[in-house]
Coordinates of C-alpha atoms (C1' of nucleotides) in Angstrom, one line a residue:
Chain A
M171 CA 15.4 16.5 -11.9
T172 CA 15.7 18.3 -7.9
A173 CA 16.5 20.5 -10.5
K174 CA 12.9 21.5 -12.2
T175 CA 11.2 21.1 -8.2
P176 CA 10.2 24.2 -7.1
V177 CA 11.6 25.7 -4.7
F178 CA 8.9 25.7 -2.0
Q179 CA 9.4 22.0 -2.2
R180 CA 12.8 21.2 -2.1
I181 CA 12.8 23.3 1.4
K182 CA 9.5 20.8 2.3
G183 CA 11.3 18.1 1.5
D184 CA 14.1 18.9 2.9
I185 CA 12.9 20.5 6.3
L186 CA 11.0 17.6 6.2
A187 CA 13.4 14.3 6.2
R188 CA 15.1 16.8 9.4
I189 CA 12.4 15.5 10.8
Q190 CA 11.7 12.4 9.6
T191 CA 15.7 11.3 10.3
G192 CA 14.3 12.1 13.8
D193 CA 17.1 15.3 12.9
L194 CA 14.6 17.6 14.5
R195 CA 12.1 16.7 17.3
P196 CA 9.3 18.0 18.0
G197 CA 9.3 20.8 20.1
D198 CA 12.3 22.0 18.4
L199 CA 12.7 25.6 17.1
I200 CA 13.6 26.1 13.0
P201 CA 15.0 29.1 12.3
G202 CA 13.4 32.1 11.4
E203 CA 12.1 33.1 7.6
E204 CA 14.3 35.1 6.8
A205 CA 17.8 32.7 8.3
L206 CA 16.0 29.5 6.1
A207 CA 15.7 32.3 3.1
E208 CA 19.3 32.9 3.4
E209 CA 20.5 29.9 4.0
F210 CA 18.5 28.2 1.0
G211 CA 19.8 31.5 -1.1
C212 CA 15.8 32.4 -2.0
S213 CA 13.3 35.3 -0.7
R214 CA 11.5 34.9 2.8
M215 CA 7.7 34.6 0.4
T216 CA 9.1 31.4 -0.6
V217 CA 10.7 30.0 2.1
H218 CA 6.7 30.8 3.7
R219 CA 4.6 29.3 1.8
A220 CA 7.3 26.0 2.1
L221 CA 6.6 27.2 5.8
R222 CA 2.9 27.9 5.2
E223 CA 2.0 24.5 3.5
L224 CA 4.1 22.5 6.4
S225 CA 1.7 24.4 9.0
Q226 CA -1.8 23.6 7.3
D227 CA -0.6 19.9 7.3
G228 CA 0.3 20.4 11.0
V229 CA 3.6 19.4 10.6
V230 CA 5.1 22.5 12.2
E231 CA 3.0 24.9 14.2
R232 CA 4.0 28.1 14.1
R233 CA 3.4 31.3 16.7
R234 CA 4.3 35.6 16.0
K235 CA 6.7 36.3 17.6
S236 CA 7.9 32.9 19.0
G237 CA 8.5 31.6 15.8
T238 CA 8.4 27.7 14.0
R239 CA 8.5 24.8 16.2
V240 CA 8.3 21.1 15.1
A241 CA 4.6 20.0 16.2
R242 CA 3.8 17.3 18.6
P243 CA 1.1 15.1 16.5
G244 CA -1.2 14.2 18.6
G245 CA -3.7 12.7 16.3
R246 CA -3.2 11.2 12.8
N247 CA -6.1 12.9 10.4
V248 CA -5.6 11.6 7.8
L249 CA -7.3 11.8 4.5
L250 CA -10.1 9.1 3.4
E251 CA -11.9 9.1 -0.3
I252 CA -14.9 7.4 0.1
P253 CA -16.0 7.4 -2.7
R254 CA -18.9 6.6 -4.8
V255 CA -20.4 3.7 -5.0
D256 CA -21.0 2.9 -8.7
Q257 CA -17.1 4.0 -9.5
E258 CA -16.2 1.9 -6.8
V259 CA -17.5 -0.6 -7.9
A260 CA -16.7 -0.5 -11.5
A261 CA -13.9 0.2 -10.5
M262 CA -13.0 -4.0 -9.4
G263 CA -13.5 -3.6 -12.9
C264 CA -17.3 -5.4 -11.9
A265 CA -20.7 -4.4 -13.3
Y266 CA -23.4 -2.0 -11.2
G267 CA -26.5 -2.6 -10.6
Y268 CA -28.9 0.2 -9.4
E269 CA -32.3 -1.1 -7.4
L270 CA -34.9 1.9 -6.2
L271 CA -36.3 0.1 -3.0
Q272 CA -38.6 2.3 -2.4
R273 CA -39.2 5.7 -1.8
E274 CA -41.6 7.6 -0.4
V275 CA -42.2 11.7 0.5
G276 CA -43.6 12.9 3.7
A277 CA -43.0 13.6 7.2
P278 CA -39.8 11.3 8.0
P279 CA -39.8 9.9 12.3
E280 CA -38.6 11.6 15.3
H281 CA -35.3 10.3 14.9
V282 CA -34.6 11.1 11.6
R283 CA -36.5 15.2 11.9
S284 CA -33.4 15.8 14.7
K285 CA -30.9 15.0 12.2
L286 CA -32.0 16.9 8.9
E287 CA -32.0 19.5 11.5
A288 CA -36.2 20.0 10.4
G289 CA -38.6 21.4 12.2
A290 CA -43.2 19.6 12.2
K291 CA -44.0 20.2 8.5
T292 CA -41.1 19.4 7.2
R293 CA -41.3 17.0 4.8
A294 CA -38.8 15.0 3.3
V295 CA -38.3 12.3 0.0
H296 CA -36.9 8.5 1.5
L297 CA -35.2 5.4 -0.5
C298 CA -34.0 3.4 0.1
C299 CA -31.4 1.6 -2.4
L300 CA -30.0 -1.2 -3.3
H301 CA -26.3 -1.8 -5.8
R302 CA -25.0 -4.3 -6.6
A303 CA -21.6 -5.7 -7.9
N304 CA -22.0 -8.2 -11.5
G305 CA -25.9 -9.0 -9.6
A306 CA -24.4 -9.3 -6.3
P307 CA -25.2 -6.9 -3.7
Y308 CA -22.9 -4.4 -2.3
Q309 CA -24.8 -1.7 -0.3
F310 CA -27.7 -0.5 1.3
E311 CA -28.1 3.0 1.2
E312 CA -31.7 4.8 2.9
R313 CA -31.6 8.2 2.5
W314 CA -34.1 11.0 3.5
I315 CA -33.7 14.3 1.3
N316 CA -35.1 17.6 3.4
L317 CA -37.8 19.4 0.9
D318 CA -37.5 22.3 2.7
T319 CA -34.0 22.5 0.8
V320 CA -33.9 20.8 -1.8
P321 CA -37.5 21.0 -3.1
E322 CA -37.2 19.4 -6.6
A323 CA -36.5 16.1 -5.3
A324 CA -40.3 15.7 -4.9
E325 CA -41.2 15.2 -8.7
V326 CA -37.4 12.8 -9.3
D327 CA -38.7 9.7 -8.9
F328 CA -34.9 8.2 -8.5
A329 CA -35.5 5.0 -10.6
E330 CA -32.9 5.1 -12.2
T331 CA -30.4 7.4 -11.7
G332 CA -29.5 6.8 -7.6
P333 CA -30.5 9.7 -5.1
N334 CA -26.3 11.0 -5.5
A335 CA -25.6 11.1 -8.2
W336 CA -28.5 13.1 -8.3
L337 CA -27.6 15.1 -5.7
L338 CA -23.7 15.8 -6.9
E339 CA -25.4 17.5 -9.9
N340 CA -28.1 18.9 -9.2
V341 CA -27.2 20.2 -5.6
P342 CA -22.7 20.6 -5.7
W343 CA -20.7 20.8 -3.0
S344 CA -22.1 20.9 0.4
D345 CA -20.0 20.6 3.2
G346 CA -20.8 17.2 4.7
E347 CA -20.5 14.9 8.0
H348 CA -19.6 11.1 8.6
V349 CA -20.0 9.1 11.1
L350 CA -18.9 5.5 11.0
S351 CA -19.3 2.5 13.0
A352 CA -20.2 -0.8 13.1
A353 CA -22.3 -2.8 13.8
N354 CA -24.6 -5.8 13.7
A355 CA -26.7 -6.8 11.1
D356 CA -30.4 -6.4 11.7
A357 CA -32.4 -8.7 10.2
R358 CA -34.1 -7.1 7.4
T359 CA -30.1 -5.4 6.2
A360 CA -29.2 -9.7 6.0
A361 CA -31.1 -10.3 4.1
L362 CA -30.3 -7.5 1.7
L363 CA -26.9 -7.3 1.4
D364 CA -27.4 -11.5 1.5
I365 CA -25.4 -11.7 4.3
A366 CA -26.3 -13.6 7.9
E367 CA -27.9 -12.1 10.6
Q368 CA -25.7 -10.5 13.0
D369 CA -22.3 -10.7 10.5
A370 CA -20.9 -7.2 11.3
V371 CA -21.3 -4.9 8.9
L372 CA -19.5 -1.2 8.4
T373 CA -22.0 1.7 8.7
I374 CA -20.7 4.8 6.9
E375 CA -23.9 7.9 7.8
R376 CA -23.3 12.0 6.3
R377 CA -24.9 14.7 6.8
T378 CA -24.7 16.9 4.0
W379 CA -26.0 20.5 3.9
R380 CA -26.4 23.6 1.5
Q381 CA -25.8 27.2 3.2
D382 CA -26.3 26.3 6.8
K383 CA -29.6 23.6 6.4
V384 CA -29.2 20.4 6.4
V385 CA -29.6 18.8 2.4
T386 CA -30.5 14.9 3.4
Y387 CA -28.9 12.7 5.3
A388 CA -28.1 8.9 4.1
R389 CA -26.7 5.6 5.6
F390 CA -25.4 2.8 4.3
T391 CA -24.1 -0.2 4.8
H392 CA -21.6 -2.6 3.3
P393 CA -20.5 -6.2 4.7
G394 CA -17.6 -5.8 7.1
R395 CA -16.1 -9.1 5.9
F396 CA -15.4 -7.6 2.2
Y397 CA -15.7 -3.8 2.6
R398 CA -12.0 -1.5 3.4
L399 CA -12.1 1.8 2.9
R400 CA -9.0 3.2 3.0
T401 CA -6.7 6.5 3.4
S402 CA -4.4 7.4 1.8
L403 CA -1.2 9.5 2.9
D404 CA -1.6 12.9 4.3
R405 CA 0.5 14.3 7.4
G406 CA 2.1 11.4 10.0
Chain B
M267 CA -15.8 42.8 10.5
T268 CA -15.2 41.7 7.0
A269 CA -12.5 44.2 6.2
K270 CA -9.8 42.7 8.2
T271 CA -9.7 38.8 6.6
P272 CA -7.3 38.8 4.1
V273 CA -8.4 39.3 0.7
F274 CA -7.4 36.1 -0.6
Q275 CA -10.3 34.7 1.4
R276 CA -12.7 36.5 0.7
I277 CA -11.8 35.6 -3.1
K278 CA -12.2 31.8 -2.1
G279 CA -15.0 32.0 -0.1
D280 CA -16.6 34.9 -2.8
I281 CA -16.6 32.1 -5.0
L282 CA -18.0 28.2 -3.3
A283 CA -20.9 30.7 -1.9
R284 CA -21.1 31.0 -6.3
I285 CA -21.3 27.3 -6.9
Q286 CA -23.2 26.8 -3.0
T287 CA -27.0 29.0 -4.5
G288 CA -25.4 27.7 -8.0
D289 CA -24.9 29.8 -10.0
L290 CA -20.9 28.4 -10.5
R291 CA -22.3 24.2 -11.5
P292 CA -19.8 21.8 -12.2
G293 CA -17.2 21.9 -15.2
D294 CA -19.1 26.1 -15.3
L295 CA -15.1 27.7 -16.1
I296 CA -13.8 30.2 -13.5
P297 CA -12.4 33.9 -15.2
G298 CA -8.7 33.7 -15.6
E299 CA -6.6 35.5 -12.5
E300 CA -6.1 38.0 -14.2
A301 CA -9.6 39.2 -15.2
L302 CA -10.3 38.4 -11.6
A303 CA -7.2 40.7 -10.3
E304 CA -9.4 43.4 -11.6
E305 CA -12.6 42.3 -10.6
F306 CA -10.8 42.3 -6.7
G307 CA -8.6 44.6 -7.2
C308 CA -6.3 43.1 -6.0
S309 CA -3.2 41.8 -7.2
R310 CA -2.5 38.5 -9.4
M311 CA -0.9 36.7 -6.5
T312 CA -3.8 37.5 -5.0
V313 CA -6.2 35.1 -7.0
H314 CA -3.6 32.7 -7.6
R315 CA -3.3 32.4 -4.1
A316 CA -7.2 32.0 -3.6
L317 CA -7.5 29.2 -7.0
R318 CA -4.9 27.0 -5.8
E319 CA -6.4 26.8 -1.9
L320 CA -9.3 25.9 -3.5
S321 CA -7.8 23.7 -7.2
Q322 CA -6.1 21.9 -3.9
D323 CA -9.8 21.6 -1.3
G324 CA -10.3 20.0 -4.3
V325 CA -13.0 22.3 -5.5
V326 CA -11.4 23.8 -9.2
E327 CA -9.3 22.0 -11.1
R328 CA -7.1 24.0 -12.8
R329 CA -4.7 23.6 -16.4
R330 CA -3.5 25.7 -17.4
K331 CA -4.8 27.9 -21.0
S332 CA -8.1 25.7 -21.2
G333 CA -8.2 28.0 -17.6
T334 CA -10.2 27.3 -13.9
R335 CA -13.5 24.8 -14.0
V336 CA -15.4 24.3 -11.0
A337 CA -14.5 20.4 -10.4
R338 CA -17.3 17.6 -11.0
P339 CA -17.4 16.0 -7.1
G340 CA -16.8 12.4 -7.6
G341 CA -16.1 10.7 -4.3
R342 CA -15.9 12.3 -1.2
N343 CA -12.8 13.3 0.1
V344 CA -13.0 13.2 4.6
L345 CA -10.9 14.3 6.9
L346 CA -10.1 11.4 8.6
E347 CA -9.0 12.5 13.1
I348 CA -7.6 9.4 14.5
P349 CA -6.9 10.1 18.1
R350 CA -4.7 9.0 20.8
V351 CA -6.4 6.0 23.0
D352 CA -5.2 7.6 25.7
Q353 CA -6.7 11.3 25.0
E354 CA -9.2 9.7 23.4
V355 CA -10.7 8.2 26.6
A356 CA -9.6 11.8 28.7
A357 CA -11.9 13.8 26.7
M358 CA -14.9 10.8 27.7
G359 CA -13.8 12.7 30.9
C360 CA -12.6 8.1 31.2
A361 CA -9.9 8.4 33.2
Y362 CA -7.2 5.9 30.9
G363 CA -6.0 2.0 32.0
Y364 CA -3.2 0.9 30.3
E365 CA -2.1 -2.7 30.0
L366 CA 0.3 -4.5 28.3
L367 CA -0.6 -8.3 27.2
Q368 CA 1.8 -10.0 25.9
R369 CA 5.8 -9.0 24.8
E370 CA 7.6 -10.8 23.1
V371 CA 10.6 -10.5 20.6
G372 CA 11.5 -12.4 17.8
A373 CA 10.5 -12.9 13.7
P374 CA 7.2 -11.7 13.0
P375 CA 4.7 -15.0 10.9
E376 CA 3.9 -14.3 7.3
H377 CA 1.6 -12.8 7.2
V378 CA 3.1 -9.7 9.2
R379 CA 6.4 -10.7 8.0
S380 CA 4.3 -9.0 4.3
K381 CA 3.1 -6.4 6.1
L382 CA 6.3 -4.9 6.8
E383 CA 7.8 -5.6 4.1
A384 CA 11.1 -7.5 5.6
G385 CA 12.9 -10.1 5.2
A386 CA 13.5 -13.9 6.8
K387 CA 15.9 -12.7 8.6
T388 CA 13.4 -9.7 9.8
R389 CA 12.8 -9.4 14.1
A390 CA 10.1 -8.1 15.6
V391 CA 8.7 -6.4 19.0
H392 CA 4.6 -8.2 19.0
L393 CA 2.9 -6.3 21.6
C394 CA -0.3 -7.0 22.8
C395 CA -1.8 -3.5 24.7
L396 CA -5.8 -3.2 26.6
H397 CA -6.4 0.6 27.0
R398 CA -9.0 1.2 29.2
A399 CA -11.1 3.5 29.8
N400 CA -12.5 3.9 33.7
G401 CA -11.0 0.1 33.3
A402 CA -13.6 -1.5 31.3
P403 CA -12.6 -2.5 28.1
Y404 CA -11.6 0.3 25.3
Q405 CA -9.7 -0.4 22.7
F406 CA -7.8 -3.7 21.9
E407 CA -4.2 -3.2 20.2
E408 CA -2.0 -5.4 18.5
R409 CA 0.9 -4.7 17.1
W410 CA 4.7 -5.4 15.5
I411 CA 7.3 -3.4 15.0
N412 CA 10.3 -3.5 12.8
L413 CA 13.8 -4.5 14.3
D414 CA 15.1 -3.5 10.9
T415 CA 13.8 -0.2 10.9
V416 CA 14.0 0.5 14.5
P417 CA 16.2 -1.1 17.1
E418 CA 15.8 1.1 19.7
A419 CA 12.4 -0.9 20.3
A420 CA 14.1 -3.6 21.1
E421 CA 15.3 -2.3 24.7
V422 CA 11.9 -1.0 25.3
D423 CA 9.3 -3.1 27.5
F424 CA 6.8 -0.7 27.0
A425 CA 5.2 -1.8 30.6
E426 CA 4.0 2.2 31.3
T427 CA 4.2 3.6 27.8
G428 CA 2.1 2.3 25.6
P429 CA 3.7 2.0 22.1
N430 CA 1.8 4.9 20.8
A431 CA 2.8 7.4 22.8
W432 CA 7.1 5.5 22.5
L433 CA 6.6 5.9 18.6
L434 CA 5.4 8.9 18.3
E435 CA 8.4 10.9 20.8
N436 CA 11.2 8.3 19.5
V437 CA 9.9 7.9 15.1
P438 CA 8.2 11.5 14.9
W439 CA 6.2 12.1 11.5
S440 CA 6.4 9.3 9.6
D441 CA 3.5 8.5 6.4
G442 CA 1.4 6.4 6.7
E443 CA -1.7 4.3 5.6
H444 CA -4.9 3.0 7.4
V445 CA -7.2 0.9 6.3
L446 CA -11.0 0.0 8.1
S447 CA -13.3 -3.0 8.4
A448 CA -16.5 -4.9 10.2
A449 CA -15.3 -7.4 11.7
N450 CA -16.7 -9.9 14.1
A451 CA -15.7 -10.4 17.1
D452 CA -13.7 -14.1 17.6
A453 CA -13.9 -15.1 20.7
R454 CA -10.5 -13.5 22.3
T455 CA -10.9 -10.5 21.3
A456 CA -14.4 -10.6 22.6
A457 CA -12.6 -12.2 26.0
L458 CA -10.1 -8.9 25.6
L459 CA -12.9 -6.4 25.8
D460 CA -15.6 -8.1 27.7
I461 CA -18.4 -7.6 24.2
A462 CA -19.4 -11.7 23.4
E463 CA -18.4 -13.3 20.5
Q464 CA -19.0 -12.4 17.4
D465 CA -20.6 -8.5 18.3
A466 CA -18.7 -6.6 15.5
V467 CA -15.6 -4.9 15.8
L468 CA -14.2 -1.8 14.5
T469 CA -10.8 -2.4 13.4
I470 CA -8.2 0.0 12.5
E471 CA -5.0 -1.1 10.7
R472 CA -2.6 1.2 10.9
R473 CA 1.2 0.7 9.1
T474 CA 3.9 3.4 9.1
W475 CA 6.8 4.5 7.0
R476 CA 9.9 5.8 8.4
Q477 CA 12.0 6.7 5.0
D478 CA 10.5 4.0 2.9
K479 CA 10.9 1.3 4.9
V480 CA 7.7 0.7 7.4
V481 CA 7.7 1.3 10.9
T482 CA 5.5 -0.8 12.6
Y483 CA 2.4 -2.7 12.0
A484 CA -0.9 -1.6 13.8
R485 CA -4.7 -3.0 14.5
F486 CA -6.0 -1.4 17.1
T487 CA -9.9 -3.2 17.9
H488 CA -12.5 -1.6 19.4
P489 CA -15.8 -2.7 20.5
G490 CA -19.2 -1.5 16.7
R491 CA -22.0 -0.6 19.5
F492 CA -19.9 2.4 21.2
Y493 CA -17.4 3.5 18.3
R494 CA -17.5 5.6 16.0
L495 CA -15.1 7.7 14.3
R496 CA -16.5 10.8 12.9
T497 CA -14.9 13.0 10.2
S498 CA -14.9 16.7 10.1
L499 CA -15.1 18.8 6.9
D500 CA -12.9 18.8 4.3
R501 CA -14.4 19.9 0.7
G502 CA -17.5 18.7 -0.4
Chain C
dG273 C1' 8.9 47.7 21.9
dA274 C1' 11.0 44.4 19.3
dG275 C1' 11.0 40.1 16.3
dT276 C1' 8.1 37.3 14.2
dG277 C1' 5.1 35.5 11.4
dG278 C1' 0.4 36.6 7.7
dT279 C1' -0.5 39.7 4.5
dC280 C1' 0.0 42.4 -0.9
dT281 C1' 1.8 44.4 -4.4
dA282 C1' 4.3 44.6 -9.1
dG283 C1' 6.3 42.7 -11.8
dA284 C1' 9.2 39.1 -13.8
dC285 C1' 10.1 34.4 -16.0
dC286 C1' 9.0 29.5 -17.1
dA287 C1' 6.1 25.4 -18.3
dC288 C1' 2.2 23.5 -19.7
dT289 C1' -1.0 22.9 -22.9
dT290 C1' -4.3 23.0 -26.3
dT291 C1' -5.0 26.0 -31.5
Chain D
dA123 C1' 1.5 31.6 -31.9
dA124 C1' -0.6 32.5 -27.3
dG125 C1' -2.4 32.3 -23.5
dT126 C1' -3.0 30.2 -19.2
dG127 C1' -1.8 28.9 -14.2
dG128 C1' 2.5 28.5 -11.9
dT129 C1' 6.6 30.4 -9.1
dC130 C1' 9.0 33.2 -7.3
dT131 C1' 11.6 38.5 -5.8
dA132 C1' 12.7 42.1 -3.4
dG133 C1' 9.6 45.3 -1.1
dA134 C1' 6.8 46.7 1.6
dC135 C1' 3.3 47.0 5.8
dC136 C1' 0.7 45.1 9.5
dA137 C1' -1.0 42.1 13.5
dC138 C1' -0.2 39.6 16.9
dT139 C1' 2.7 38.4 21.4
dC140 C1' 6.3 38.6 24.4
dA141 C1' 9.3 40.5 27.3

DNA sequence: GAGTGGTCTAGACCACTTT
DNA sequence: AAGTGGTCTAGACCACTCA
């Protein structure tokens, strides 16, 4: 069935194979687009697309006049999929439960205000939510939503719908920043997640922007014993 | 200077802006390639490239005959950069130190053998390494290298060069899988990292493949208090 | 100045999916 | 059967960068 795979994909695969077998090593020069076009019996555009995608994947580095070289892998860039809680729980075959523990509107504390890149007069919605799997605590979410950026959020009670789902519906496709870290559970978190105090938890902090303004700052906390984040393959 | 930005980029930016302002909402239909080509005064190929890249970024979904629609963001896909330890330490302005604690060659234990997808007779190099920043323990690395896949590794002593650097030089650009989790430090790890027992640690497990065969399985352990992994922006 | 990649075109044909 | 995206071409011109 190789006859049906697009030419640019065969070129990508061919070059990748040459690299993985050690035939081409980091720093090695790859023939020019015109030469490859002749070698593969296709147009330069097709070769260009193959090399461009390899370059975007970090496999190859391209410079005008110098040519294309196999990249020296430094760090690993991996694609991390952070699923939606409800979908994640459902994917495990568990019943998903949502509970709003706290909701208040007002000026956020100082350390949150800086995360929101907000002024002194900025108000925010502060939410504490618990997500459950088959009744058992699964994730604790603490979130602030910047009312300067999303004033509509002040009118939503979030009693039934989690803030994540609401934001995805109403403020889609913002840019984001995530920070992952491990910590020991404090007394409050331990009680909420039904784990022992000092147990390791994995926390994900997320900030999202819309048009250069911070939309929301959220902290997701999972029991470390049961929570693992997998990355799908990307680059090397 | 918008005159110098490529046309396909302007198209991407334009459509992204329409989405971020809420002009286009998830599920909305985007005009066909031919219509957009006329709207932007360019060829269909140029429009196609813009839409293809948006599709690869997960911003839109394309189906033949149906057309192109704004994607419903589900989970977040973020680009996670896992840097090389030495570069990471150097980037913090610290002196990097490497110490090989243990090196042995033999049959790996059962739970590792399954990770290596190895047979009963497979031998592996087992390494325990400590990475330091300004003399202080920074990362503990435990690793097995599959000698079926990389027999050369049996001859390397890894006393001076860390296994990561060696593998990147000798087995470049393999595919990878990563698992992130939080855990409480056991006595041995705590002693090595100079932290208290039960302190939270962030662990990264990595497996890499070359040509469908597992090259190596590694566990990297960091003090959770000081270690954070940041994701750069990608998709929503 | 010369050589490389980067973009773009106008048109063609194909592949998939819905009607 | 028709309409959409997916690929490919042959050629063009431009932009960067090295000698």
